[in-house]
Amino acid sequence: MFMLGNFLMAVAKLINFVLSAYIWVVIARAVITWVNADPYNPVVRFLRQATDPLLMKIRRVVPIMGGLDLSPMILILIIVFLQSFLVPTLQQIAVSLQ
C-alpha cells in the first residue's frame, strides 16, 4: 500500500504545481487585457486559449458589471479553494496509506 500512498502524494504535489502555474496564467491573461496587446502574438493566443474556456463559463454566471470583469478573480478563488481542499485531502489519504 505504500506505493499507492507515494503515488497519491506525487499526484497531490503535481496538482498543486499545475494549479499554481494556472493562477499565473490567469493573472497574465488579466494583465494582457489592460494593454492593447497584439491578438496575433503567440503568447497572447496561448493565454487566451488556456483561459477562455473556463472564463467564459464563469462569465455566463457572473456577467461583466460596469466594465469590470470579475471572472479572473472568481477563477483564482476557485483555484485557491481547490489548492486548500483537494491537495491536502490527497496528501492526508497518501499519508494514511503509507
PDB file of C-alpha atoms in Angstrom:
ATOM      1  CA  MET A   1       0.000   0.000   0.000  1.00  0.00           C
ATOM      2  CA  PHE A   2       2.968   2.340   0.468  1.00  0.00           C
ATOM      3  CA  MET A   3       3.343   2.562  -3.320  1.00  0.00           C
ATOM      4  CA  LEU A   4      -0.223   3.819  -3.650  1.00  0.00           C
ATOM      5  CA  GLY A   5       0.450   6.318  -0.860  1.00  0.00           C
ATOM      6  CA  ASN A   6       3.574   7.583  -2.617  1.00  0.00           C
ATOM      7  CA  PHE A   7       1.680   7.784  -5.894  1.00  0.00           C
ATOM      8  CA  LEU A   8      -1.114   9.829  -4.314  1.00  0.00           C
ATOM      9  CA  MET A   9       1.436  12.149  -2.691  1.00  0.00           C
ATOM     10  CA  ALA A  10       3.092  12.699  -6.063  1.00  0.00           C
ATOM     11  CA  VAL A  11      -0.304  13.366  -7.680  1.00  0.00           C
ATOM     12  CA  ALA A  12      -1.136  15.876  -4.934  1.00  0.00           C
ATOM     13  CA  LYS A  13       2.142  17.726  -5.482  1.00  0.00           C
ATOM     14  CA  LEU A  14       1.620  17.721  -9.242  1.00  0.00           C
ATOM     15  CA  ILE A  15      -1.924  19.063  -8.910  1.00  0.00           C
ATOM     16  CA  ASN A  16      -0.676  21.778  -6.564  1.00  0.00           C
ATOM     17  CA  PHE A  17       2.043  22.797  -9.048  1.00  0.00           C
ATOM     18  CA  VAL A  18      -0.340  22.830 -12.022  1.00  0.00           C
ATOM     19  CA  LEU A  19      -2.912  24.895 -10.129  1.00  0.00           C
ATOM     20  CA  SER A  20      -0.227  27.386  -9.031  1.00  0.00           C
ATOM     21  CA  ALA A  21       1.037  27.720 -12.592  1.00  0.00           C
ATOM     22  CA  TYR A  22      -2.510  28.196 -13.871  1.00  0.00           C
ATOM     23  CA  ILE A  23      -3.056  31.039 -11.397  1.00  0.00           C
ATOM     24  CA  TRP A  24      -0.132  32.836 -13.020  1.00  0.00           C
ATOM     25  CA  VAL A  25      -1.575  32.170 -16.470  1.00  0.00           C
ATOM     26  CA  VAL A  26      -4.893  33.727 -15.372  1.00  0.00           C
ATOM     27  CA  ILE A  27      -3.067  36.732 -13.902  1.00  0.00           C
ATOM     28  CA  ALA A  28      -1.082  37.178 -17.124  1.00  0.00           C
ATOM     29  CA  ARG A  29      -4.325  36.971 -19.113  1.00  0.00           C
ATOM     30  CA  ALA A  30      -5.875  39.677 -16.936  1.00  0.00           C
ATOM     31  CA  VAL A  31      -2.835  41.935 -17.370  1.00  0.00           C
ATOM     32  CA  ILE A  32      -2.917  41.406 -21.150  1.00  0.00           C
ATOM     33  CA  THR A  33      -6.484  42.740 -21.225  1.00  0.00           C
ATOM     34  CA  TRP A  34      -5.351  46.011 -19.631  1.00  0.00           C
ATOM     35  CA  VAL A  35      -2.979  46.809 -22.512  1.00  0.00           C
ATOM     36  CA  ASN A  36      -3.620  46.772 -26.214  1.00  0.00           C
ATOM     37  CA  ALA A  37      -1.783  43.518 -26.936  1.00  0.00           C
ATOM     38  CA  ASP A  38      -1.378  42.133 -30.436  1.00  0.00           C
ATOM     39  CA  PRO A  39      -4.019  39.374 -30.784  1.00  0.00           C
ATOM     40  CA  TYR A  40      -1.773  37.511 -33.249  1.00  0.00           C
ATOM     41  CA  ASN A  41       1.133  37.272 -30.794  1.00  0.00           C
ATOM     42  CA  PRO A  42       1.698  33.590 -29.904  1.00  0.00           C
ATOM     43  CA  VAL A  43       1.892  34.347 -26.175  1.00  0.00           C
ATOM     44  CA  VAL A  44      -1.394  36.259 -26.234  1.00  0.00           C
ATOM     45  CA  ARG A  45      -3.023  33.489 -28.244  1.00  0.00           C
ATOM     46  CA  PHE A  46      -1.792  30.866 -25.763  1.00  0.00           C
ATOM     47  CA  LEU A  47      -3.093  32.856 -22.795  1.00  0.00           C
ATOM     48  CA  ARG A  48      -6.486  33.223 -24.439  1.00  0.00           C
ATOM     49  CA  GLN A  49      -6.730  29.574 -25.445  1.00  0.00           C
ATOM     50  CA  ALA A  50      -5.660  28.420 -21.983  1.00  0.00           C
ATOM     51  CA  THR A  51      -8.079  30.608 -20.031  1.00  0.00           C
ATOM     52  CA  ASP A  52     -11.071  31.422 -22.228  1.00  0.00           C
ATOM     53  CA  PRO A  53     -12.947  28.117 -21.798  1.00  0.00           C
ATOM     54  CA  LEU A  54     -13.129  28.483 -18.005  1.00  0.00           C
ATOM     55  CA  LEU A  55     -13.546  32.254 -18.024  1.00  0.00           C
ATOM     56  CA  MET A  56     -16.452  32.027 -20.487  1.00  0.00           C
ATOM     57  CA  LYS A  57     -18.253  29.549 -18.214  1.00  0.00           C
ATOM     58  CA  ILE A  58     -17.850  31.922 -15.292  1.00  0.00           C
ATOM     59  CA  ARG A  59     -18.971  34.910 -17.400  1.00  0.00           C
ATOM     60  CA  ARG A  60     -22.237  33.109 -18.170  1.00  0.00           C
ATOM     61  CA  VAL A  61     -22.986  33.015 -14.448  1.00  0.00           C
ATOM     62  CA  VAL A  62     -21.419  36.343 -13.417  1.00  0.00           C
ATOM     63  CA  PRO A  63     -21.770  38.923 -16.195  1.00  0.00           C
ATOM     64  CA  ILE A  64     -19.413  41.864 -16.668  1.00  0.00           C
ATOM     65  CA  MET A  65     -20.589  44.619 -14.314  1.00  0.00           C
ATOM     66  CA  GLY A  66     -19.973  48.215 -15.337  1.00  0.00           C
ATOM     67  CA  GLY A  67     -16.984  47.339 -17.479  1.00  0.00           C
ATOM     68  CA  LEU A  68     -15.400  45.306 -14.670  1.00  0.00           C
ATOM     69  CA  ASP A  69     -14.785  41.655 -15.481  1.00  0.00           C
ATOM     70  CA  LEU A  70     -14.714  39.675 -12.243  1.00  0.00           C
ATOM     71  CA  SER A  71     -14.286  36.275 -13.893  1.00  0.00           C
ATOM     72  CA  PRO A  72     -10.460  36.083 -13.486  1.00  0.00           C
ATOM     73  CA  MET A  73     -10.759  36.851  -9.774  1.00  0.00           C
ATOM     74  CA  ILE A  74     -13.503  34.247  -9.343  1.00  0.00           C
ATOM     75  CA  LEU A  75     -11.427  31.675 -11.236  1.00  0.00           C
ATOM     76  CA  ILE A  76      -8.431  32.382  -8.998  1.00  0.00           C
ATOM     77  CA  LEU A  77     -10.647  31.965  -5.918  1.00  0.00           C
ATOM     78  CA  ILE A  78     -11.852  28.610  -7.253  1.00  0.00           C
ATOM     79  CA  ILE A  79      -8.268  27.503  -7.853  1.00  0.00           C
ATOM     80  CA  VAL A  80      -7.217  28.593  -4.354  1.00  0.00           C
ATOM     81  CA  PHE A  81     -10.164  26.636  -2.929  1.00  0.00           C
ATOM     82  CA  LEU A  82      -9.048  23.551  -4.840  1.00  0.00           C
ATOM     83  CA  GLN A  83      -5.497  24.012  -3.590  1.00  0.00           C
ATOM     84  CA  SER A  84      -6.628  24.327   0.008  1.00  0.00           C
ATOM     85  CA  PHE A  85      -9.153  21.466  -0.122  1.00  0.00           C
ATOM     86  CA  LEU A  86      -8.182  18.924  -2.776  1.00  0.00           C
ATOM     87  CA  VAL A  87      -4.404  18.892  -2.331  1.00  0.00           C
ATOM     88  CA  PRO A  88      -4.387  18.461   1.494  1.00  0.00           C
ATOM     89  CA  THR A  89      -7.101  15.809   1.220  1.00  0.00           C
ATOM     90  CA  LEU A  90      -5.000  13.807  -1.236  1.00  0.00           C
ATOM     91  CA  GLN A  91      -1.940  14.260   0.970  1.00  0.00           C
ATOM     92  CA  GLN A  92      -3.788  13.022   4.051  1.00  0.00           C
ATOM     93  CA  ILE A  93      -5.055   9.986   2.165  1.00  0.00           C
ATOM     94  CA  ALA A  94      -1.493   9.329   0.953  1.00  0.00           C
ATOM     95  CA  VAL A  95      -0.094   9.558   4.476  1.00  0.00           C
ATOM     96  CA  SER A  96      -2.749   7.201   5.800  1.00  0.00           C
ATOM     97  CA  LEU A  97      -1.801   4.627   3.144  1.00  0.00           C
ATOM     98  CA  GLN A  98       1.918   4.691   3.968  1.00  0.00           C
TER      99      GLN A  98
END
